[in-house]
Amino acid sequence: MSIDWITVAAQIANFLVLVWLLRRFLYRPILDGIDAREAEIAKRMQAAVTAKEQAEAAQTEYQNKVQALHVAQSEMTETIRKKAEEQRDALLAAAREKMDAEHSAWQAHLDAKARDYAAKLHGAGAAALLSLTRKALGDLADESLEARMAHHLVQQIKPMAKDLIGAAGQAAGAVITSHSPLPPATQDALTAELRTIMPDVSLRFEVDAQQAPGLVLRLGGAQVEWTTDSYIDGLDAMIIDQLTKNSDTKVHSHGD
Amino acid sequence: MNLSPDQTIMFNAWGLPINATIFYTWIVMALLTVVSILITRNLRADVPPNRWRTTLEVIVQGIQGQIEEISGGPSRHLLYYAGTLFLFVAVSNLLLVVPGFEPPTSSLSTTTALALSVLIAVPMFGISSRGLCGYLKTYIEPSFIMLPFNIIAEFSRGISLAIRLYGNIMSGAVIAAILLTVAPFFFPVVMDALGLLTGMIQAYIFAILATVYISSATASSAKVEKDIP
């Protein structure tokens, strides 16, 4: 065991060279690489943090937009609903008005139909009644309907002669109109009867085809009528009265 | 049987005899340098490190961590010095298993050289850290009476370092050689494995002690007082 001082010196030199070599090729590259990588990692982490913040900001903005859209959607839905309700109400009101109008028109049509039917019934009834009455009077009593109606008219006028003369005022002529020309005998009999009641009044006979069968006496502003229409009007009133009584009875019976 | 590789002349260069200690030292130096160059070339920060670079990073950062634990802070110059000490001694000792290789650390000249380098490095680091006066002042602390003892302690550190490393490595190599002669089939293998462990431990101890000496020389007086129980 001995120390070779030349070798010692050489080994010191070798060691110093090795320190330099390792510093140049090992420590510095490795440590600088680690530092650079740490800096790169820090940079990337910072970039990631920035990106995350941007993403969070974008998310917040998106959520706000979504919230605003939801609010706008709700408002729009509410507006549309209100408009729809208004439009529905308007349509319903228009439909109701239209239905009322159609109902009124239909009711008017029904009334017109009813009136028309009643008029036809009235006419047909009057014609049938007149025909039957005329035939019955002719066959059974050898009497004409016009003569009996003229006699009846005179009987009606008698109680109201004073009123009739008062209503006639200064008029000096009376007019008797009929649906068909009166037989001369009937005219004479009627003239004779009326002269006993109103001796100062001249009498004139006219024919009006539009008039219902019967007689109408016009004296100035007064008028006395005895026609099948007035008779059937009275008959209608009686029938309606009877029908009303029957319906009340039915209602009461149903109510019971 | 040569106990020291200093006595083995490998070849002559420029008229100077190159012994085995220097020759194998150059091999270790070349190995460390070439491996470092091969691994650390084309380093880029944006490219993930490969396994070799990671291995080197682990080694360098391990050494740096040990130094920071002892010295209390990062010091690249101390890393260059103590790290090189560790790597040189460790690789030299690990190459013990290579047939025909004689570790330079089994030469007392090498260990003496390394101990002398520590002996020189301690005041150099101390002066660079504290200044000349501040460093020389540590020799008369806590009293000027301690000056001779401090000087003796300084030299005894170097001697103990040199003898410890030399004794361990040389003894391991000598024992392995003796056992190879006596029982060539089994015991040399066991001793070589034990020598690897011992070599690594010695490399660690040598580098740690050098770091401790240098750190104690560079530490501030307040920290030194604080460290003393």
Tab-separated table of C-alpha atoms in Angstrom:
chain	number	residue	atom	x	y	z
A	1	MET	CA	0.000	0.000	0.000
A	2	SER	CA	1.590	3.208	-1.189
A	3	ILE	CA	0.536	6.514	-2.601
A	4	ASP	CA	1.735	7.397	-6.071
A	5	TRP	CA	1.612	11.179	-5.998
A	6	ILE	CA	1.800	11.415	-9.754
A	7	THR	CA	-1.289	9.266	-9.946
A	8	VAL	CA	-2.882	11.375	-7.239
A	9	ALA	CA	-2.256	14.504	-9.274
A	10	ALA	CA	-3.534	12.808	-12.403
A	11	GLN	CA	-6.646	11.596	-10.587
A	12	ILE	CA	-7.332	15.090	-9.253
A	13	ALA	CA	-7.018	16.392	-12.801
A	14	ASN	CA	-9.202	13.557	-14.082
A	15	PHE	CA	-11.787	14.283	-11.425
A	16	LEU	CA	-11.886	17.987	-12.284
A	17	VAL	CA	-12.233	17.118	-15.962
A	18	LEU	CA	-15.019	14.724	-15.095
A	19	VAL	CA	-16.768	17.442	-13.081
A	20	TRP	CA	-16.600	19.719	-16.115
A	21	LEU	CA	-17.755	16.998	-18.510
A	22	LEU	CA	-20.689	15.978	-16.380
A	23	ARG	CA	-21.668	19.574	-15.800
A	24	ARG	CA	-21.563	20.157	-19.543
A	25	PHE	CA	-23.247	16.960	-20.710
A	26	LEU	CA	-25.301	15.749	-17.761
A	27	TYR	CA	-26.319	18.198	-15.065
A	28	ARG	CA	-27.000	21.277	-17.127
A	29	PRO	CA	-28.989	19.540	-19.892
A	30	ILE	CA	-30.957	17.519	-17.388
A	31	LEU	CA	-31.676	20.400	-14.982
A	32	ASP	CA	-32.312	22.875	-17.793
A	33	GLY	CA	-34.614	20.317	-19.393
A	34	ILE	CA	-36.464	19.849	-16.120
A	35	ASP	CA	-36.750	23.606	-15.675
A	36	ALA	CA	-37.948	24.030	-19.259
A	37	ARG	CA	-40.430	21.218	-18.830
A	38	GLU	CA	-41.676	22.707	-15.573
A	39	ALA	CA	-42.006	26.055	-17.324
A	40	GLU	CA	-43.828	24.340	-20.197
A	41	ILE	CA	-46.095	22.527	-17.750
A	42	ALA	CA	-46.739	25.764	-15.873
A	43	LYS	CA	-47.444	27.502	-19.167
A	44	ARG	CA	-49.809	24.746	-20.250
A	45	MET	CA	-51.484	24.718	-16.851
A	46	GLN	CA	-51.892	28.469	-17.075
A	47	ALA	CA	-53.286	28.025	-20.564
A	48	ALA	CA	-55.557	25.306	-19.212
A	49	VAL	CA	-56.671	27.580	-16.380
A	50	THR	CA	-57.295	30.359	-18.882
A	51	ALA	CA	-59.152	27.971	-21.158
A	52	LYS	CA	-61.154	26.716	-18.188
A	53	GLU	CA	-62.005	30.269	-17.170
A	54	GLN	CA	-63.011	31.039	-20.746
A	55	ALA	CA	-65.055	27.848	-20.838
A	56	GLU	CA	-66.719	28.760	-17.543
A	57	ALA	CA	-67.395	32.267	-18.834
A	58	ALA	CA	-68.817	30.801	-22.021
A	59	GLN	CA	-70.874	28.369	-19.958
A	60	THR	CA	-72.178	31.200	-17.793
A	61	GLU	CA	-72.968	33.258	-20.868
A	62	TYR	CA	-74.694	30.282	-22.459
A	63	GLN	CA	-76.692	29.628	-19.308
A	64	ASN	CA	-77.698	33.286	-19.177
A	65	LYS	CA	-78.732	33.122	-22.814
A	66	VAL	CA	-80.674	29.935	-22.178
A	67	GLN	CA	-82.316	31.578	-19.156
A	68	ALA	CA	-83.147	34.648	-21.229
A	69	LEU	CA	-84.507	32.412	-23.967
A	70	HIS	CA	-86.628	30.560	-21.433
A	71	VAL	CA	-87.969	33.853	-20.111
A	72	ALA	CA	-88.605	35.105	-23.637
A	73	GLN	CA	-90.219	31.795	-24.510
A	74	SER	CA	-92.460	32.012	-21.452
A	75	GLU	CA	-93.408	35.584	-22.277
A	76	MET	CA	-94.008	34.659	-25.887
A	77	THR	CA	-96.070	31.646	-24.846
A	78	GLU	CA	-98.095	33.813	-22.480
A	79	THR	CA	-98.607	36.429	-25.187
A	80	ILE	CA	-99.614	33.794	-27.700
A	81	ARG	CA	-101.940	32.204	-25.181
A	82	LYS	CA	-103.580	35.538	-24.452
A	83	LYS	CA	-103.882	36.295	-28.142
A	84	ALA	CA	-105.303	32.819	-28.738
A	85	GLU	CA	-107.795	33.337	-25.930
A	86	GLU	CA	-108.748	36.725	-27.319
A	87	GLN	CA	-109.058	35.279	-30.792
A	88	ARG	CA	-111.049	32.329	-29.438
A	89	ASP	CA	-113.344	34.694	-27.554
A	90	ALA	CA	-113.738	36.824	-30.668
A	91	LEU	CA	-114.428	33.765	-32.790
A	92	LEU	CA	-116.852	32.441	-30.210
A	93	ALA	CA	-118.599	35.811	-30.023
A	94	ALA	CA	-118.763	35.992	-33.827
A	95	ALA	CA	-120.019	32.410	-33.981
A	96	ARG	CA	-122.526	33.152	-31.256
A	97	GLU	CA	-123.681	36.268	-33.107
A	98	LYS	CA	-123.823	34.336	-36.321
A	99	MET	CA	-125.700	31.527	-34.591
A	100	ASP	CA	-128.088	34.046	-33.020
A	101	ALA	CA	-128.568	35.692	-36.381
A	102	GLU	CA	-129.124	32.338	-38.039
A	103	HIS	CA	-131.400	31.343	-35.197
A	104	SER	CA	-133.328	34.597	-35.599
A	105	ALA	CA	-133.447	34.107	-39.323
A	106	TRP	CA	-134.532	30.531	-38.824
A	107	GLN	CA	-137.130	31.624	-36.275
A	108	ALA	CA	-138.311	34.329	-38.658
A	109	HIS	CA	-138.429	31.746	-41.409
A	110	LEU	CA	-140.382	29.431	-39.121
A	111	ASP	CA	-142.710	32.285	-38.209
A	112	ALA	CA	-143.135	33.148	-41.861
A	113	LYS	CA	-143.781	29.507	-42.635
A	114	ALA	CA	-146.194	29.347	-39.760
A	115	ARG	CA	-147.895	32.499	-40.910
A	116	ASP	CA	-147.980	31.228	-44.431
A	117	TYR	CA	-149.331	27.911	-43.262
A	118	ALA	CA	-151.855	29.642	-41.060
A	119	ALA	CA	-152.886	31.865	-43.971
A	120	LYS	CA	-153.248	28.885	-46.220
A	121	LEU	CA	-155.093	27.021	-43.502
A	122	HIS	CA	-157.129	30.112	-42.917
A	123	GLY	CA	-157.977	30.422	-46.598
A	124	ALA	CA	-158.634	26.735	-47.032
A	125	GLY	CA	-160.737	26.632	-43.883
A	126	ALA	CA	-162.683	29.676	-44.918
A	127	ALA	CA	-163.275	28.314	-48.396
A	128	ALA	CA	-164.361	24.954	-47.031
A	129	LEU	CA	-166.520	26.525	-44.395
A	130	LEU	CA	-168.055	28.882	-46.900
A	131	SER	CA	-168.710	26.164	-49.375
A	132	LEU	CA	-170.185	23.832	-46.793
A	133	THR	CA	-172.273	26.579	-45.264
A	134	ARG	CA	-173.543	27.734	-48.652
A	135	LYS	CA	-174.368	24.186	-49.664
A	136	ALA	CA	-176.000	23.405	-46.330
A	137	LEU	CA	-178.084	26.575	-46.408
A	138	GLY	CA	-179.125	25.994	-50.010
A	139	ASP	CA	-179.884	22.305	-49.545
A	140	LEU	CA	-181.524	22.441	-46.146
A	141	ALA	CA	-183.171	25.861	-45.926
A	142	ASP	CA	-183.304	27.054	-49.490
A	143	GLU	CA	-181.380	30.134	-48.416
A	144	SER	CA	-178.306	31.834	-49.887
A	145	LEU	CA	-175.341	32.577	-47.699
A	146	GLU	CA	-175.047	36.147	-48.897
A	147	ALA	CA	-178.696	36.836	-47.966
A	148	ARG	CA	-178.205	35.438	-44.518
A	149	MET	CA	-174.958	37.345	-44.078
A	150	ALA	CA	-176.681	40.577	-45.224
A	151	HIS	CA	-179.458	39.959	-42.757
A	152	HIS	CA	-176.956	39.329	-40.045
A	153	LEU	CA	-175.028	42.467	-40.936
A	154	VAL	CA	-178.202	44.483	-40.546
A	155	GLN	CA	-178.815	42.848	-37.162
A	156	GLN	CA	-175.308	43.861	-36.097
A	157	ILE	CA	-175.722	47.412	-37.298
A	158	LYS	CA	-179.017	48.027	-35.487
A	159	PRO	CA	-177.582	48.329	-31.964
A	160	MET	CA	-174.774	50.574	-33.124
A	161	ALA	CA	-176.785	52.672	-35.616
A	162	LYS	CA	-176.430	55.907	-33.641
A	163	ASP	CA	-172.714	55.464	-33.169
A	164	LEU	CA	-172.303	54.607	-36.819
A	165	ILE	CA	-174.221	57.672	-37.963
A	166	GLY	CA	-172.193	59.811	-35.553
A	167	ALA	CA	-168.929	58.411	-36.869
A	168	ALA	CA	-170.036	58.940	-40.468
A	169	GLY	CA	-170.237	62.700	-39.873
A	170	GLN	CA	-171.305	64.594	-43.004
A	171	ALA	CA	-170.930	61.557	-45.302
A	172	ALA	CA	-174.175	60.953	-47.168
A	173	GLY	CA	-173.340	57.696	-49.000
A	174	ALA	CA	-172.429	54.262	-47.758
A	175	VAL	CA	-170.601	51.608	-49.743
A	176	ILE	CA	-171.173	47.907	-49.350
A	177	THR	CA	-168.395	45.751	-50.851
A	178	SER	CA	-168.526	42.033	-51.380
A	179	HIS	CA	-166.262	39.311	-52.734
A	180	SER	CA	-168.726	38.450	-55.473
A	181	PRO	CA	-171.712	40.372	-56.832
A	182	LEU	CA	-174.716	40.158	-54.513
A	183	PRO	CA	-177.926	38.821	-55.971
A	184	PRO	CA	-180.430	41.613	-56.718
A	185	ALA	CA	-182.895	40.252	-54.210
A	186	THR	CA	-180.266	40.342	-51.539
A	187	GLN	CA	-179.293	43.877	-52.567
A	188	ASP	CA	-182.927	44.990	-52.378
A	189	ALA	CA	-183.518	43.354	-49.033
A	190	LEU	CA	-180.322	44.878	-47.660
A	191	THR	CA	-181.213	48.298	-49.000
A	192	ALA	CA	-184.657	48.091	-47.442
A	193	GLU	CA	-183.316	47.036	-44.074
A	194	LEU	CA	-180.657	49.804	-43.974
A	195	ARG	CA	-183.185	52.481	-45.003
A	196	THR	CA	-185.165	51.768	-41.916
A	197	ILE	CA	-182.055	52.412	-39.817
A	198	MET	CA	-180.353	55.163	-41.833
A	199	PRO	CA	-183.029	56.730	-44.084
A	200	ASP	CA	-180.864	59.664	-45.251
A	201	VAL	CA	-177.946	57.589	-46.404
A	202	SER	CA	-177.698	56.489	-50.025
A	203	LEU	CA	-176.368	52.990	-50.556
A	204	ARG	CA	-174.012	51.704	-53.255
A	205	PHE	CA	-172.811	48.141	-53.931
A	206	GLU	CA	-169.258	47.290	-55.144
A	207	VAL	CA	-167.317	44.099	-55.784
A	208	ASP	CA	-163.784	43.518	-54.410
A	209	ALA	CA	-162.270	40.203	-55.448
A	210	GLN	CA	-159.425	40.663	-52.956
A	211	GLN	CA	-161.856	40.813	-50.088
A	212	ALA	CA	-162.848	37.776	-48.145
A	213	PRO	CA	-166.352	36.395	-48.761
A	214	GLY	CA	-168.899	38.492	-46.858
A	215	LEU	CA	-169.966	42.110	-46.582
A	216	VAL	CA	-168.198	45.314	-45.535
A	217	LEU	CA	-170.100	48.530	-44.881
A	218	ARG	CA	-168.126	51.754	-45.105
A	219	LEU	CA	-169.770	54.981	-44.043
A	220	GLY	CA	-167.402	57.982	-43.944
A	221	GLY	CA	-164.641	56.994	-41.530
A	222	ALA	CA	-166.660	54.128	-40.004
A	223	GLN	CA	-166.583	50.510	-41.164
A	224	VAL	CA	-168.627	47.494	-40.186
A	225	GLU	CA	-167.393	44.177	-41.462
A	226	TRP	CA	-169.007	40.778	-41.533
A	227	THR	CA	-166.833	38.423	-43.571
A	228	THR	CA	-165.552	34.916	-43.280
A	229	ASP	CA	-162.164	36.394	-42.266
A	230	SER	CA	-163.585	38.158	-39.259
A	231	TYR	CA	-165.556	35.065	-38.412
A	232	ILE	CA	-162.582	32.797	-38.804
A	233	ASP	CA	-160.459	35.286	-36.811
A	234	GLY	CA	-162.862	34.804	-34.013
A	235	LEU	CA	-162.786	31.081	-34.625
A	236	ASP	CA	-158.960	31.175	-34.534
A	237	ALA	CA	-159.049	33.039	-31.258
A	238	MET	CA	-161.376	30.426	-29.898
A	239	ILE	CA	-159.194	27.581	-31.191
A	240	ILE	CA	-156.034	29.216	-29.773
A	241	ASP	CA	-157.794	29.769	-26.483
A	242	GLN	CA	-158.851	26.142	-26.452
A	243	LEU	CA	-155.345	24.995	-27.396
A	244	THR	CA	-153.874	27.160	-24.652
A	245	LYS	CA	-156.206	25.624	-22.151
A	246	ASN	CA	-155.289	22.136	-23.382
A	247	SER	CA	-151.536	22.861	-23.168
A	248	ASP	CA	-151.935	24.279	-19.645
A	249	THR	CA	-153.785	21.168	-18.690
A	250	LYS	CA	-150.999	19.010	-20.160
A	251	VAL	CA	-148.342	21.048	-18.366
A	252	HIS	CA	-150.201	20.689	-15.119
A	253	SER	CA	-150.692	17.006	-15.647
A	254	HIS	CA	-146.965	16.573	-16.472
A	255	GLY	CA	-146.073	18.724	-13.476
A	256	ASP	CA	-148.192	16.539	-11.237
B	1	MET	CA	-0.193	-10.071	-6.164
B	2	ASN	CA	-0.484	-6.319	-6.612
B	3	LEU	CA	-2.645	-4.711	-3.927
B	4	SER	CA	-2.877	-1.449	-5.856
B	5	PRO	CA	-3.596	-0.964	-9.541
B	6	ASP	CA	-1.062	1.857	-9.468
B	7	GLN	CA	1.645	-0.731	-9.936
B	8	THR	CA	0.095	-2.137	-13.098
B	9	ILE	CA	1.308	-0.287	-16.172
B	10	MET	CA	-1.206	-0.581	-18.963
B	11	PHE	CA	0.669	1.308	-21.710
B	12	ASN	CA	2.889	4.315	-22.375
B	13	ALA	CA	1.565	7.504	-23.851
B	14	TRP	CA	3.809	10.396	-24.843
B	15	GLY	CA	6.581	8.669	-22.951
B	16	LEU	CA	4.571	8.511	-19.739
B	17	PRO	CA	3.536	5.211	-18.207
B	18	ILE	CA	-0.243	4.930	-17.851
B	19	ASN	CA	-1.120	2.711	-14.924
B	20	ALA	CA	-4.357	0.780	-14.397
B	21	THR	CA	-5.758	3.358	-11.990
B	22	ILE	CA	-5.620	6.135	-14.553
B	23	PHE	CA	-6.642	3.844	-17.384
B	24	TYR	CA	-9.757	2.552	-15.661
B	25	THR	CA	-10.544	6.073	-14.453
B	26	TRP	CA	-10.590	7.179	-18.064
B	27	ILE	CA	-12.905	4.286	-18.879
B	28	VAL	CA	-15.287	5.358	-16.130
B	29	MET	CA	-15.083	8.971	-17.284
B	30	ALA	CA	-15.715	7.966	-20.894
B	31	LEU	CA	-18.617	5.763	-19.899
B	32	LEU	CA	-20.286	8.491	-17.852
B	33	THR	CA	-19.713	11.144	-20.503
B	34	VAL	CA	-20.808	9.091	-23.485
B	35	VAL	CA	-23.940	7.862	-21.736
B	36	SER	CA	-24.753	11.414	-20.699
B	37	ILE	CA	-24.208	12.734	-24.219
B	38	LEU	CA	-26.293	9.973	-25.772
B	39	ILE	CA	-29.199	10.495	-23.397
B	40	THR	CA	-29.227	14.274	-23.149
B	41	ARG	CA	-28.842	15.077	-26.843
B	42	ASN	CA	-31.850	16.551	-28.622
B	43	LEU	CA	-33.637	17.404	-25.403
B	44	ARG	CA	-36.839	19.332	-26.007
B	45	ALA	CA	-39.197	20.722	-23.436
B	46	ASP	CA	-42.323	19.865	-25.390
B	47	VAL	CA	-41.364	16.206	-25.917
B	48	PRO	CA	-42.103	13.723	-23.131
B	49	PRO	CA	-38.883	12.229	-21.734
B	50	ASN	CA	-37.972	8.645	-22.617
B	51	ARG	CA	-37.034	6.025	-20.045
B	52	TRP	CA	-33.279	6.752	-20.212
B	53	ARG	CA	-33.744	10.452	-19.740
B	54	THR	CA	-36.198	9.770	-16.925
B	55	THR	CA	-33.628	7.513	-15.274
B	56	LEU	CA	-31.002	10.229	-15.450
B	57	GLU	CA	-33.496	12.783	-14.156
B	58	VAL	CA	-34.324	10.515	-11.220
B	59	ILE	CA	-30.612	10.096	-10.416
B	60	VAL	CA	-29.800	13.799	-10.738
B	61	GLN	CA	-32.877	14.910	-8.821
B	62	GLY	CA	-32.196	12.289	-6.150
B	63	ILE	CA	-28.688	13.676	-5.682
B	64	GLN	CA	-30.055	17.213	-5.721
B	65	GLY	CA	-32.669	16.314	-3.122
B	66	GLN	CA	-30.066	14.798	-0.808
B	67	ILE	CA	-27.855	17.866	-1.146
B	68	GLU	CA	-30.755	20.222	-0.479
B	69	GLU	CA	-31.703	18.250	2.621
B	70	ILE	CA	-28.172	18.588	3.967
B	71	SER	CA	-27.269	22.092	2.860
B	72	GLY	CA	-30.754	23.536	3.360
B	73	GLY	CA	-31.074	24.982	-0.122
B	74	PRO	CA	-30.383	24.393	-3.797
B	75	SER	CA	-26.798	24.778	-4.949
B	76	ARG	CA	-25.845	23.828	-8.447
B	77	HIS	CA	-22.102	24.100	-7.830
B	78	LEU	CA	-22.352	21.718	-4.910
B	79	LEU	CA	-24.469	19.431	-7.105
B	80	TYR	CA	-21.793	19.402	-9.798
B	81	TYR	CA	-19.105	18.543	-7.290
B	82	ALA	CA	-20.810	16.133	-4.910
B	83	GLY	CA	-22.843	14.542	-7.689
B	84	THR	CA	-19.727	13.855	-9.701
B	85	LEU	CA	-18.057	12.390	-6.619
B	86	PHE	CA	-20.991	10.050	-6.096
B	87	LEU	CA	-21.336	9.017	-9.723
B	88	PHE	CA	-17.613	8.434	-10.169
B	89	VAL	CA	-17.250	6.358	-7.026
B	90	ALA	CA	-20.535	4.487	-7.613
B	91	VAL	CA	-19.824	3.595	-11.242
B	92	SER	CA	-16.254	2.620	-10.381
B	93	ASN	CA	-17.490	0.336	-7.662
B	94	LEU	CA	-20.318	-1.098	-9.767
B	95	LEU	CA	-17.854	-1.996	-12.534
B	96	LEU	CA	-16.191	-4.289	-10.012
B	97	VAL	CA	-18.370	-7.067	-11.413
B	98	VAL	CA	-16.869	-6.674	-14.879
B	99	PRO	CA	-14.188	-9.323	-15.294
B	100	GLY	CA	-10.722	-7.790	-15.571
B	101	PHE	CA	-11.875	-4.381	-14.400
B	102	GLU	CA	-10.035	-2.956	-11.444
B	103	PRO	CA	-11.960	-0.173	-9.714
B	104	PRO	CA	-9.899	3.040	-9.518
B	105	THR	CA	-11.330	3.533	-6.041
B	106	SER	CA	-9.397	0.489	-4.881
B	107	SER	CA	-6.267	2.589	-5.351
B	108	LEU	CA	-5.182	4.643	-2.389
B	109	SER	CA	-3.934	7.251	-4.864
B	110	THR	CA	-7.465	7.721	-6.207
B	111	THR	CA	-9.102	7.941	-2.817
B	112	THR	CA	-6.337	10.274	-1.670
B	113	ALA	CA	-6.925	12.405	-4.719
B	114	LEU	CA	-10.632	12.518	-4.024
B	115	ALA	CA	-10.024	13.296	-0.349
B	116	LEU	CA	-7.593	16.043	-1.343
B	117	SER	CA	-10.135	17.442	-3.704
B	118	VAL	CA	-12.655	17.547	-0.838
B	119	LEU	CA	-9.978	19.097	1.353
B	120	ILE	CA	-9.482	21.820	-1.237
B	121	ALA	CA	-13.174	22.172	-2.120
B	122	VAL	CA	-14.263	22.821	1.477
B	123	PRO	CA	-12.309	26.073	1.879
B	124	MET	CA	-13.064	27.100	-1.697
B	125	PHE	CA	-16.822	26.741	-1.178
B	126	GLY	CA	-16.481	28.353	2.263
B	127	ILE	CA	-14.545	31.340	0.902
B	128	SER	CA	-16.925	31.770	-2.008
B	129	SER	CA	-19.822	31.724	0.423
B	130	ARG	CA	-18.484	33.674	3.407
B	131	GLY	CA	-15.512	35.477	2.022
B	132	LEU	CA	-11.865	34.850	2.986
B	133	CYS	CA	-12.054	36.533	6.383
B	134	GLY	CA	-15.364	34.955	7.254
B	135	TYR	CA	-14.065	31.528	6.391
B	136	LEU	CA	-10.749	31.906	8.264
B	137	LYS	CA	-12.700	33.184	11.235
B	138	THR	CA	-14.369	29.782	11.554
B	139	TYR	CA	-10.974	28.303	12.524
B	140	ILE	CA	-10.824	30.401	15.701
B	141	GLU	CA	-14.386	29.717	16.715
B	142	PRO	CA	-15.575	29.487	19.374
B	143	SER	CA	-12.099	30.548	20.662
B	144	PHE	CA	-8.666	31.062	19.098
B	145	ILE	CA	-7.459	28.213	21.294
B	146	MET	CA	-9.417	25.915	18.974
B	147	LEU	CA	-7.303	26.904	15.934
B	148	PRO	CA	-4.932	23.903	16.021
B	149	PHE	CA	-7.772	21.533	16.738
B	150	ASN	CA	-9.818	22.916	13.884
B	151	ILE	CA	-6.850	22.530	11.521
B	152	ILE	CA	-6.297	18.969	12.699
B	153	ALA	CA	-10.002	18.257	12.294
B	154	GLU	CA	-9.899	19.617	8.762
B	155	PHE	CA	-7.061	17.331	7.735
B	156	SER	CA	-8.397	14.350	9.645
B	157	ARG	CA	-11.601	14.608	7.640
B	158	GLY	CA	-9.682	14.193	4.396
B	159	ILE	CA	-7.589	11.382	5.736
B	160	SER	CA	-10.620	9.536	7.101
B	161	LEU	CA	-12.443	9.949	3.829
B	162	ALA	CA	-9.519	8.595	1.828
B	163	ILE	CA	-8.772	5.683	4.110
B	164	ARG	CA	-12.444	4.693	4.541
B	165	LEU	CA	-13.135	4.483	0.841
B	166	TYR	CA	-9.837	2.895	-0.038
B	167	GLY	CA	-10.068	0.343	2.736
B	168	ASN	CA	-13.572	-0.768	1.893
B	169	ILE	CA	-13.105	-1.055	-1.845
B	170	MET	CA	-9.610	-2.436	-1.784
B	171	SER	CA	-10.493	-4.965	0.887
B	172	GLY	CA	-13.503	-6.095	-1.060
B	173	ALA	CA	-11.460	-6.555	-4.216
B	174	VAL	CA	-8.644	-8.298	-2.332
B	175	ILE	CA	-11.021	-10.605	-0.482
B	176	ALA	CA	-12.746	-11.477	-3.739
B	177	ALA	CA	-9.373	-12.231	-5.321
B	178	ILE	CA	-8.314	-14.394	-2.397
B	179	LEU	CA	-11.583	-16.301	-2.366
B	180	LEU	CA	-11.311	-16.764	-6.130
B	181	THR	CA	-8.075	-18.575	-5.469
B	182	VAL	CA	-9.390	-20.664	-2.577
B	183	ALA	CA	-12.948	-21.424	-3.697
B	184	PRO	CA	-13.398	-20.258	-7.241
B	185	PHE	CA	-17.007	-21.355	-7.791
B	186	PHE	CA	-19.235	-19.862	-5.137
B	187	PHE	CA	-17.722	-17.413	-2.685
B	188	PRO	CA	-16.371	-14.884	-5.223
B	189	VAL	CA	-19.911	-14.387	-6.520
B	190	VAL	CA	-21.220	-13.725	-3.039
B	191	MET	CA	-18.364	-11.402	-2.275
B	192	ASP	CA	-18.824	-9.542	-5.541
B	193	ALA	CA	-22.521	-9.047	-4.742
B	194	LEU	CA	-21.562	-7.866	-1.301
B	195	GLY	CA	-18.925	-5.656	-2.909
B	196	LEU	CA	-21.598	-4.018	-5.083
B	197	LEU	CA	-23.658	-3.179	-2.008
B	198	THR	CA	-20.613	-1.969	-0.120
B	199	GLY	CA	-19.476	0.064	-3.086
B	200	MET	CA	-22.785	1.841	-3.414
B	201	ILE	CA	-22.917	2.515	0.312
B	202	GLN	CA	-19.365	3.862	0.242
B	203	ALA	CA	-20.149	6.085	-2.695
B	204	TYR	CA	-23.151	7.441	-0.868
B	205	ILE	CA	-21.192	7.949	2.364
B	206	PHE	CA	-18.296	9.610	0.556
B	207	ALA	CA	-20.553	12.051	-1.284
B	208	ILE	CA	-22.695	12.749	1.771
B	209	LEU	CA	-19.706	13.420	3.995
B	210	ALA	CA	-18.214	15.722	1.380
B	211	THR	CA	-21.529	17.565	1.145
B	212	VAL	CA	-21.736	17.834	4.928
B	213	TYR	CA	-18.211	19.245	5.155
B	214	ILE	CA	-18.820	21.734	2.400
B	215	SER	CA	-22.241	22.681	3.759
B	216	SER	CA	-20.831	23.256	7.224
B	217	ALA	CA	-18.198	25.505	5.696
B	218	THR	CA	-20.719	27.469	3.649
B	219	ALA	CA	-23.494	27.660	6.253
B	220	SER	CA	-23.887	30.952	8.109
B	221	SER	CA	-22.643	31.099	11.669
B	222	ALA	CA	-26.176	31.542	12.967
B	223	LYS	CA	-27.289	28.362	11.216
B	224	VAL	CA	-24.253	26.473	12.473
B	225	GLU	CA	-25.039	27.509	16.043
B	226	LYS	CA	-28.639	26.517	15.501
B	227	ASP	CA	-27.669	23.107	14.195
B	228	ILE	CA	-25.497	22.430	17.222
B	229	PRO	CA	-27.667	20.864	19.932
